[in-house]
JSON list of C-alpha atoms in Angstrom, two decimals:
[
{"chain": "A", "resi": 260, "resn": "UNK", "atom": "CA", "xyz": [0.00, 0.00, 0.00]},
{"chain": "A", "resi": 261, "resn": "UNK", "atom": "CA", "xyz": [1.51, 3.28, -1.12]},
{"chain": "A", "resi": 262, "resn": "UNK", "atom": "CA", "xyz": [0.71, 6.66, 0.42]},
{"chain": "A", "resi": 263, "resn": "UNK", "atom": "CA", "xyz": [1.00, 9.64, -1.92]},
{"chain": "A", "resi": 264, "resn": "UNK", "atom": "CA", "xyz": [2.76, 12.29, 0.18]},
{"chain": "A", "resi": 265, "resn": "UNK", "atom": "CA", "xyz": [2.76, 14.83, -2.67]},
{"chain": "A", "resi": 266, "resn": "UNK", "atom": "CA", "xyz": [-1.03, 14.71, -2.75]},
{"chain": "A", "resi": 267, "resn": "UNK", "atom": "CA", "xyz": [-1.15, 15.47, 0.97]},
{"chain": "A", "resi": 268, "resn": "UNK", "atom": "CA", "xyz": [1.07, 18.53, 0.50]},
{"chain": "A", "resi": 269, "resn": "UNK", "atom": "CA", "xyz": [-1.14, 19.83, -2.30]},
{"chain": "A", "resi": 270, "resn": "UNK", "atom": "CA", "xyz": [-4.47, 18.98, -0.67]},
{"chain": "A", "resi": 271, "resn": "UNK", "atom": "CA", "xyz": [-6.76, 21.12, 1.36]},
{"chain": "A", "resi": 272, "resn": "UNK", "atom": "CA", "xyz": [-7.59, 18.36, 3.83]},
{"chain": "A", "resi": 273, "resn": "UNK", "atom": "CA", "xyz": [-5.32, 18.94, 6.78]},
{"chain": "A", "resi": 274, "resn": "UNK", "atom": "CA", "xyz": [-6.06, 15.63, 8.58]},
{"chain": "A", "resi": 275, "resn": "UNK", "atom": "CA", "xyz": [-6.60, 12.22, 7.01]},
{"chain": "A", "resi": 276, "resn": "UNK", "atom": "CA", "xyz": [-7.08, 9.04, 8.97]},
{"chain": "A", "resi": 277, "resn": "UNK", "atom": "CA", "xyz": [-7.14, 5.61, 7.32]},
{"chain": "A", "resi": 278, "resn": "UNK", "atom": "CA", "xyz": [-6.85, 1.97, 8.30]},
{"chain": "A", "resi": 279, "resn": "UNK", "atom": "CA", "xyz": [-4.21, -0.26, 6.79]},
{"chain": "A", "resi": 280, "resn": "UNK", "atom": "CA", "xyz": [-4.48, -4.01, 7.36]},
{"chain": "A", "resi": 281, "resn": "UNK", "atom": "CA", "xyz": [-1.38, -6.10, 6.69]},
{"chain": "A", "resi": 282, "resn": "UNK", "atom": "CA", "xyz": [-0.85, -9.84, 6.89]},
{"chain": "A", "resi": 283, "resn": "UNK", "atom": "CA", "xyz": [2.67, -10.60, 8.07]},
{"chain": "A", "resi": 284, "resn": "UNK", "atom": "CA", "xyz": [2.20, -14.39, 8.16]},
{"chain": "A", "resi": 285, "resn": "UNK", "atom": "CA", "xyz": [4.62, -14.86, 5.24]},
{"chain": "A", "resi": 286, "resn": "UNK", "atom": "CA", "xyz": [7.37, -12.92, 7.01]},
{"chain": "A", "resi": 287, "resn": "UNK", "atom": "CA", "xyz": [9.90, -14.85, 9.08]},
{"chain": "A", "resi": 288, "resn": "UNK", "atom": "CA", "xyz": [10.45, -14.01, 12.72]},
{"chain": "A", "resi": 289, "resn": "UNK", "atom": "CA", "xyz": [13.01, -15.99, 14.71]},
{"chain": "A", "resi": 290, "resn": "UNK", "atom": "CA", "xyz": [11.44, -15.94, 18.15]},
{"chain": "A", "resi": 291, "resn": "UNK", "atom": "CA", "xyz": [7.71, -15.53, 17.54]},
{"chain": "A", "resi": 292, "resn": "UNK", "atom": "CA", "xyz": [4.73, -15.90, 15.23]},
{"chain": "A", "resi": 293, "resn": "UNK", "atom": "CA", "xyz": [2.32, -13.13, 14.26]},
{"chain": "A", "resi": 294, "resn": "UNK", "atom": "CA", "xyz": [-1.13, -14.47, 15.09]},
{"chain": "A", "resi": 295, "resn": "UNK", "atom": "CA", "xyz": [-3.42, -12.56, 12.73]},
{"chain": "A", "resi": 296, "resn": "UNK", "atom": "CA", "xyz": [-3.44, -9.66, 10.29]},
{"chain": "A", "resi": 297, "resn": "UNK", "atom": "CA", "xyz": [-2.51, -6.39, 11.97]},
{"chain": "A", "resi": 298, "resn": "UNK", "atom": "CA", "xyz": [-4.61, -3.25, 11.63]},
{"chain": "A", "resi": 299, "resn": "UNK", "atom": "CA", "xyz": [-2.70, 0.03, 11.72]},
{"chain": "A", "resi": 300, "resn": "UNK", "atom": "CA", "xyz": [-4.29, 3.45, 12.00]},
{"chain": "A", "resi": 301, "resn": "UNK", "atom": "CA", "xyz": [-2.37, 5.80, 9.71]},
{"chain": "A", "resi": 302, "resn": "UNK", "atom": "CA", "xyz": [-2.90, 9.50, 10.35]},
{"chain": "A", "resi": 303, "resn": "UNK", "atom": "CA", "xyz": [-1.47, 12.29, 8.21]},
{"chain": "A", "resi": 304, "resn": "UNK", "atom": "CA", "xyz": [-1.74, 15.89, 9.29]},
{"chain": "A", "resi": 305, "resn": "UNK", "atom": "CA", "xyz": [-0.51, 18.87, 7.30]},
{"chain": "A", "resi": 306, "resn": "UNK", "atom": "CA", "xyz": [1.25, 21.20, 9.74]},
{"chain": "A", "resi": 307, "resn": "UNK", "atom": "CA", "xyz": [2.66, 24.25, 7.98]},
{"chain": "A", "resi": 308, "resn": "UNK", "atom": "CA", "xyz": [5.56, 23.10, 5.79]},
{"chain": "A", "resi": 309, "resn": "UNK", "atom": "CA", "xyz": [5.54, 19.50, 7.04]},
{"chain": "A", "resi": 310, "resn": "UNK", "atom": "CA", "xyz": [3.32, 16.45, 7.22]},
{"chain": "A", "resi": 311, "resn": "UNK", "atom": "CA", "xyz": [3.05, 14.65, 10.54]},
{"chain": "A", "resi": 312, "resn": "UNK", "atom": "CA", "xyz": [2.70, 10.93, 9.88]},
{"chain": "A", "resi": 313, "resn": "UNK", "atom": "CA", "xyz": [1.55, 8.67, 12.72]},
{"chain": "A", "resi": 314, "resn": "UNK", "atom": "CA", "xyz": [1.06, 4.93, 12.65]},
{"chain": "A", "resi": 315, "resn": "UNK", "atom": "CA", "xyz": [-0.49, 3.04, 15.55]},
{"chain": "A", "resi": 316, "resn": "UNK", "atom": "CA", "xyz": [-1.41, -0.60, 15.95]},
{"chain": "A", "resi": 317, "resn": "UNK", "atom": "CA", "xyz": [-1.37, -3.61, 18.21]},
{"chain": "A", "resi": 318, "resn": "UNK", "atom": "CA", "xyz": [0.17, -6.89, 17.15]},
{"chain": "A", "resi": 319, "resn": "UNK", "atom": "CA", "xyz": [-0.55, -10.24, 18.81]},
{"chain": "A", "resi": 320, "resn": "UNK", "atom": "CA", "xyz": [2.45, -12.57, 18.93]},
{"chain": "A", "resi": 321, "resn": "UNK", "atom": "CA", "xyz": [2.86, -16.16, 20.06]},
{"chain": "A", "resi": 322, "resn": "UNK", "atom": "CA", "xyz": [6.19, -17.54, 21.25]},
{"chain": "A", "resi": 323, "resn": "UNK", "atom": "CA", "xyz": [7.84, -19.68, 23.89]},
{"chain": "A", "resi": 324, "resn": "UNK", "atom": "CA", "xyz": [8.88, -18.16, 27.21]},
{"chain": "A", "resi": 325, "resn": "UNK", "atom": "CA", "xyz": [12.63, -17.58, 27.10]},
{"chain": "A", "resi": 326, "resn": "UNK", "atom": "CA", "xyz": [13.04, -19.04, 30.60]},
{"chain": "A", "resi": 327, "resn": "UNK", "atom": "CA", "xyz": [10.54, -21.89, 31.02]},
{"chain": "A", "resi": 328, "resn": "UNK", "atom": "CA", "xyz": [9.48, -22.63, 27.41]},
{"chain": "A", "resi": 329, "resn": "UNK", "atom": "CA", "xyz": [5.73, -22.30, 28.15]},
{"chain": "A", "resi": 330, "resn": "UNK", "atom": "CA", "xyz": [3.60, -20.86, 25.35]},
{"chain": "A", "resi": 331, "resn": "UNK", "atom": "CA", "xyz": [3.27, -17.07, 25.52]},
{"chain": "A", "resi": 332, "resn": "UNK", "atom": "CA", "xyz": [0.70, -14.89, 23.78]},
{"chain": "A", "resi": 333, "resn": "UNK", "atom": "CA", "xyz": [1.23, -11.12, 24.07]},
{"chain": "A", "resi": 334, "resn": "UNK", "atom": "CA", "xyz": [-0.25, -7.99, 22.54]},
{"chain": "A", "resi": 335, "resn": "UNK", "atom": "CA", "xyz": [2.50, -5.51, 21.67]},
{"chain": "A", "resi": 336, "resn": "UNK", "atom": "CA", "xyz": [1.78, -1.88, 20.80]},
{"chain": "A", "resi": 337, "resn": "UNK", "atom": "CA", "xyz": [3.42, -0.40, 17.70]},
{"chain": "A", "resi": 338, "resn": "UNK", "atom": "CA", "xyz": [3.77, 3.38, 17.35]},
{"chain": "A", "resi": 339, "resn": "UNK", "atom": "CA", "xyz": [5.73, 5.64, 15.03]},
{"chain": "A", "resi": 340, "resn": "UNK", "atom": "CA", "xyz": [5.58, 9.36, 14.41]},
{"chain": "A", "resi": 341, "resn": "UNK", "atom": "CA", "xyz": [7.55, 11.10, 11.68]},
{"chain": "A", "resi": 342, "resn": "UNK", "atom": "CA", "xyz": [7.67, 14.58, 10.21]},
{"chain": "A", "resi": 343, "resn": "UNK", "atom": "CA", "xyz": [8.09, 14.78, 6.45]},
{"chain": "A", "resi": 344, "resn": "UNK", "atom": "CA", "xyz": [9.34, 17.92, 4.74]},
{"chain": "A", "resi": 345, "resn": "UNK", "atom": "CA", "xyz": [8.34, 18.29, 1.10]},
{"chain": "A", "resi": 346, "resn": "UNK", "atom": "CA", "xyz": [11.92, 18.96, -0.02]},
{"chain": "A", "resi": 347, "resn": "UNK", "atom": "CA", "xyz": [13.28, 16.07, 2.10]},
{"chain": "A", "resi": 348, "resn": "UNK", "atom": "CA", "xyz": [11.28, 13.37, 0.34]},
{"chain": "A", "resi": 349, "resn": "UNK", "atom": "CA", "xyz": [13.78, 12.82, -2.46]},
{"chain": "A", "resi": 350, "resn": "UNK", "atom": "CA", "xyz": [16.92, 13.93, -0.67]},
{"chain": "A", "resi": 351, "resn": "UNK", "atom": "CA", "xyz": [17.11, 10.73, 1.38]},
{"chain": "A", "resi": 352, "resn": "UNK", "atom": "CA", "xyz": [17.16, 12.67, 4.65]},
{"chain": "A", "resi": 353, "resn": "UNK", "atom": "CA", "xyz": [14.29, 10.66, 6.10]},
{"chain": "A", "resi": 354, "resn": "UNK", "atom": "CA", "xyz": [14.61, 7.04, 7.12]},
{"chain": "A", "resi": 355, "resn": "UNK", "atom": "CA", "xyz": [11.22, 6.31, 5.60]},
{"chain": "A", "resi": 356, "resn": "UNK", "atom": "CA", "xyz": [10.76, 3.75, 2.79]},
{"chain": "A", "resi": 357, "resn": "UNK", "atom": "CA", "xyz": [9.89, 5.85, -0.25]},
{"chain": "A", "resi": 358, "resn": "UNK", "atom": "CA", "xyz": [9.03, 4.29, -3.60]},
{"chain": "A", "resi": 359, "resn": "UNK", "atom": "CA", "xyz": [10.91, 5.68, -6.63]},
{"chain": "A", "resi": 360, "resn": "UNK", "atom": "CA", "xyz": [7.99, 7.98, -7.46]},
{"chain": "A", "resi": 361, "resn": "UNK", "atom": "CA", "xyz": [8.09, 9.61, -4.00]},
{"chain": "A", "resi": 362, "resn": "UNK", "atom": "CA", "xyz": [5.18, 7.71, -2.48]},
{"chain": "A", "resi": 363, "resn": "UNK", "atom": "CA", "xyz": [5.57, 6.11, 0.93]},
{"chain": "A", "resi": 364, "resn": "UNK", "atom": "CA", "xyz": [5.41, 2.31, 1.23]},
{"chain": "A", "resi": 365, "resn": "UNK", "atom": "CA", "xyz": [3.18, 1.76, 4.29]},
{"chain": "A", "resi": 366, "resn": "UNK", "atom": "CA", "xyz": [3.70, -2.01, 4.35]},
{"chain": "A", "resi": 367, "resn": "UNK", "atom": "CA", "xyz": [7.46, -1.60, 4.61]},
{"chain": "A", "resi": 368, "resn": "UNK", "atom": "CA", "xyz": [7.15, 1.14, 7.25]},
{"chain": "A", "resi": 369, "resn": "UNK", "atom": "CA", "xyz": [4.71, -0.86, 9.39]},
{"chain": "A", "resi": 370, "resn": "UNK", "atom": "CA", "xyz": [6.82, -4.02, 9.07]},
{"chain": "A", "resi": 371, "resn": "UNK", "atom": "CA", "xyz": [9.97, -2.17, 10.17]},
{"chain": "A", "resi": 372, "resn": "UNK", "atom": "CA", "xyz": [8.20, -0.66, 13.18]},
{"chain": "A", "resi": 373, "resn": "UNK", "atom": "CA", "xyz": [6.73, -4.04, 14.05]},
{"chain": "A", "resi": 374, "resn": "UNK", "atom": "CA", "xyz": [10.16, -5.66, 14.05]},
{"chain": "A", "resi": 375, "resn": "UNK", "atom": "CA", "xyz": [11.52, -2.91, 16.29]},
{"chain": "A", "resi": 376, "resn": "UNK", "atom": "CA", "xyz": [8.58, -3.17, 18.72]},
{"chain": "A", "resi": 377, "resn": "UNK", "atom": "CA", "xyz": [8.78, -6.91, 19.35]},
{"chain": "A", "resi": 378, "resn": "UNK", "atom": "CA", "xyz": [11.01, -7.57, 22.38]},
{"chain": "A", "resi": 379, "resn": "UNK", "atom": "CA", "xyz": [13.97, -9.87, 21.86]},
{"chain": "A", "resi": 380, "resn": "UNK", "atom": "CA", "xyz": [13.03, -11.87, 24.95]},
{"chain": "A", "resi": 381, "resn": "UNK", "atom": "CA", "xyz": [9.41, -12.81, 25.62]},
{"chain": "A", "resi": 382, "resn": "UNK", "atom": "CA", "xyz": [8.51, -14.09, 29.09]},
{"chain": "A", "resi": 383, "resn": "UNK", "atom": "CA", "xyz": [5.34, -15.73, 30.39]},
{"chain": "A", "resi": 384, "resn": "UNK", "atom": "CA", "xyz": [5.59, -13.43, 33.43]},
{"chain": "A", "resi": 385, "resn": "UNK", "atom": "CA", "xyz": [8.14, -11.02, 34.84]},
{"chain": "A", "resi": 386, "resn": "UNK", "atom": "CA", "xyz": [8.78, -13.27, 37.84]},
{"chain": "A", "resi": 387, "resn": "UNK", "atom": "CA", "xyz": [9.25, -16.47, 35.80]},
{"chain": "A", "resi": 388, "resn": "UNK", "atom": "CA", "xyz": [12.01, -18.48, 37.48]},
{"chain": "A", "resi": 389, "resn": "UNK", "atom": "CA", "xyz": [12.70, -20.70, 34.51]},
{"chain": "A", "resi": 390, "resn": "UNK", "atom": "CA", "xyz": [13.83, -24.30, 34.43]},
{"chain": "A", "resi": 391, "resn": "UNK", "atom": "CA", "xyz": [16.26, -25.93, 36.87]},
{"chain": "A", "resi": 392, "resn": "UNK", "atom": "CA", "xyz": [19.52, -26.66, 35.01]},
{"chain": "A", "resi": 393, "resn": "UNK", "atom": "CA", "xyz": [20.06, -29.82, 37.07]},
{"chain": "A", "resi": 394, "resn": "UNK", "atom": "CA", "xyz": [16.70, -31.68, 36.98]},
{"chain": "A", "resi": 395, "resn": "UNK", "atom": "CA", "xyz": [14.85, -29.82, 34.22]},
{"chain": "A", "resi": 396, "resn": "UNK", "atom": "CA", "xyz": [11.73, -29.07, 36.26]},
{"chain": "A", "resi": 397, "resn": "UNK", "atom": "CA", "xyz": [10.14, -25.67, 36.51]},
{"chain": "A", "resi": 398, "resn": "UNK", "atom": "CA", "xyz": [11.60, -23.83, 39.47]},
{"chain": "A", "resi": 399, "resn": "UNK", "atom": "CA", "xyz": [8.21, -22.31, 40.34]},
{"chain": "A", "resi": 400, "resn": "UNK", "atom": "CA", "xyz": [6.83, -25.84, 40.94]},
{"chain": "A", "resi": 401, "resn": "UNK", "atom": "CA", "xyz": [9.78, -26.56, 43.20]},
{"chain": "A", "resi": 402, "resn": "UNK", "atom": "CA", "xyz": [12.68, -28.90, 42.79]},
{"chain": "A", "resi": 403, "resn": "UNK", "atom": "CA", "xyz": [14.86, -30.60, 45.37]},
{"chain": "A", "resi": 404, "resn": "UNK", "atom": "CA", "xyz": [18.11, -29.77, 43.64]},
{"chain": "A", "resi": 405, "resn": "UNK", "atom": "CA", "xyz": [20.83, -27.99, 45.57]},
{"chain": "A", "resi": 406, "resn": "UNK", "atom": "CA", "xyz": [22.48, -24.93, 44.21]},
{"chain": "A", "resi": 407, "resn": "UNK", "atom": "CA", "xyz": [25.44, -25.79, 42.06]},
{"chain": "A", "resi": 408, "resn": "UNK", "atom": "CA", "xyz": [28.56, -26.72, 43.92]},
{"chain": "A", "resi": 409, "resn": "UNK", "atom": "CA", "xyz": [31.39, -24.24, 43.50]},
{"chain": "A", "resi": 410, "resn": "UNK", "atom": "CA", "xyz": [34.56, -25.66, 42.06]},
{"chain": "A", "resi": 411, "resn": "UNK", "atom": "CA", "xyz": [37.33, -25.38, 44.70]},
{"chain": "A", "resi": 412, "resn": "UNK", "atom": "CA", "xyz": [39.65, -23.88, 42.14]},
{"chain": "A", "resi": 413, "resn": "UNK", "atom": "CA", "xyz": [37.21, -20.97, 41.66]},
{"chain": "A", "resi": 414, "resn": "UNK", "atom": "CA", "xyz": [36.27, -20.49, 45.33]},
{"chain": "A", "resi": 415, "resn": "UNK", "atom": "CA", "xyz": [38.74, -17.62, 45.69]},
{"chain": "A", "resi": 416, "resn": "UNK", "atom": "CA", "xyz": [36.72, -15.63, 43.15]},
{"chain": "A", "resi": 417, "resn": "UNK", "atom": "CA", "xyz": [33.62, -15.74, 45.35]},
{"chain": "A", "resi": 418, "resn": "UNK", "atom": "CA", "xyz": [35.68, -14.25, 48.19]},
{"chain": "A", "resi": 419, "resn": "UNK", "atom": "CA", "xyz": [36.58, -11.32, 45.97]},
{"chain": "A", "resi": 420, "resn": "UNK", "atom": "CA", "xyz": [32.88, -10.56, 45.47]},
{"chain": "A", "resi": 421, "resn": "UNK", "atom": "CA", "xyz": [32.02, -10.74, 49.19]},
{"chain": "A", "resi": 422, "resn": "UNK", "atom": "CA", "xyz": [35.03, -8.82, 50.56]},
{"chain": "A", "resi": 423, "resn": "UNK", "atom": "CA", "xyz": [34.79, -5.08, 50.67]}
]
């Protein structure tokens, strides 16, 4: 979906609001899966010599918890605001994905913002204790394993941390 920025600069409508729905199911994400098509609200507002572009949306992702490997489903907000100067569209000053004819590629912009919004580590909860490295059980369910024994050769290092 391409957005004609030149038309916005020449138009009399100062505010335009539109919905853009994109299906990112064909895109590859290492740590998660996008559950359904994502609806973004794209707002353009002519403000003097510039256009204020705002995109907002919520994406639902599914993944495994990075600590305990339980399934996680989270809704992540995506937001971007940019100011576009008419003379800066072709100069390459903006980091926005323009098509060769000067129109803005909304799919590419929304995809980039989506990638930046998804956290690198997804957890089932902030206080997730993870899996015991000795027995493999969830620590929150309790395990009878002792803390790891410290190698005698490295015991001196623990003294360095406790001494002041």
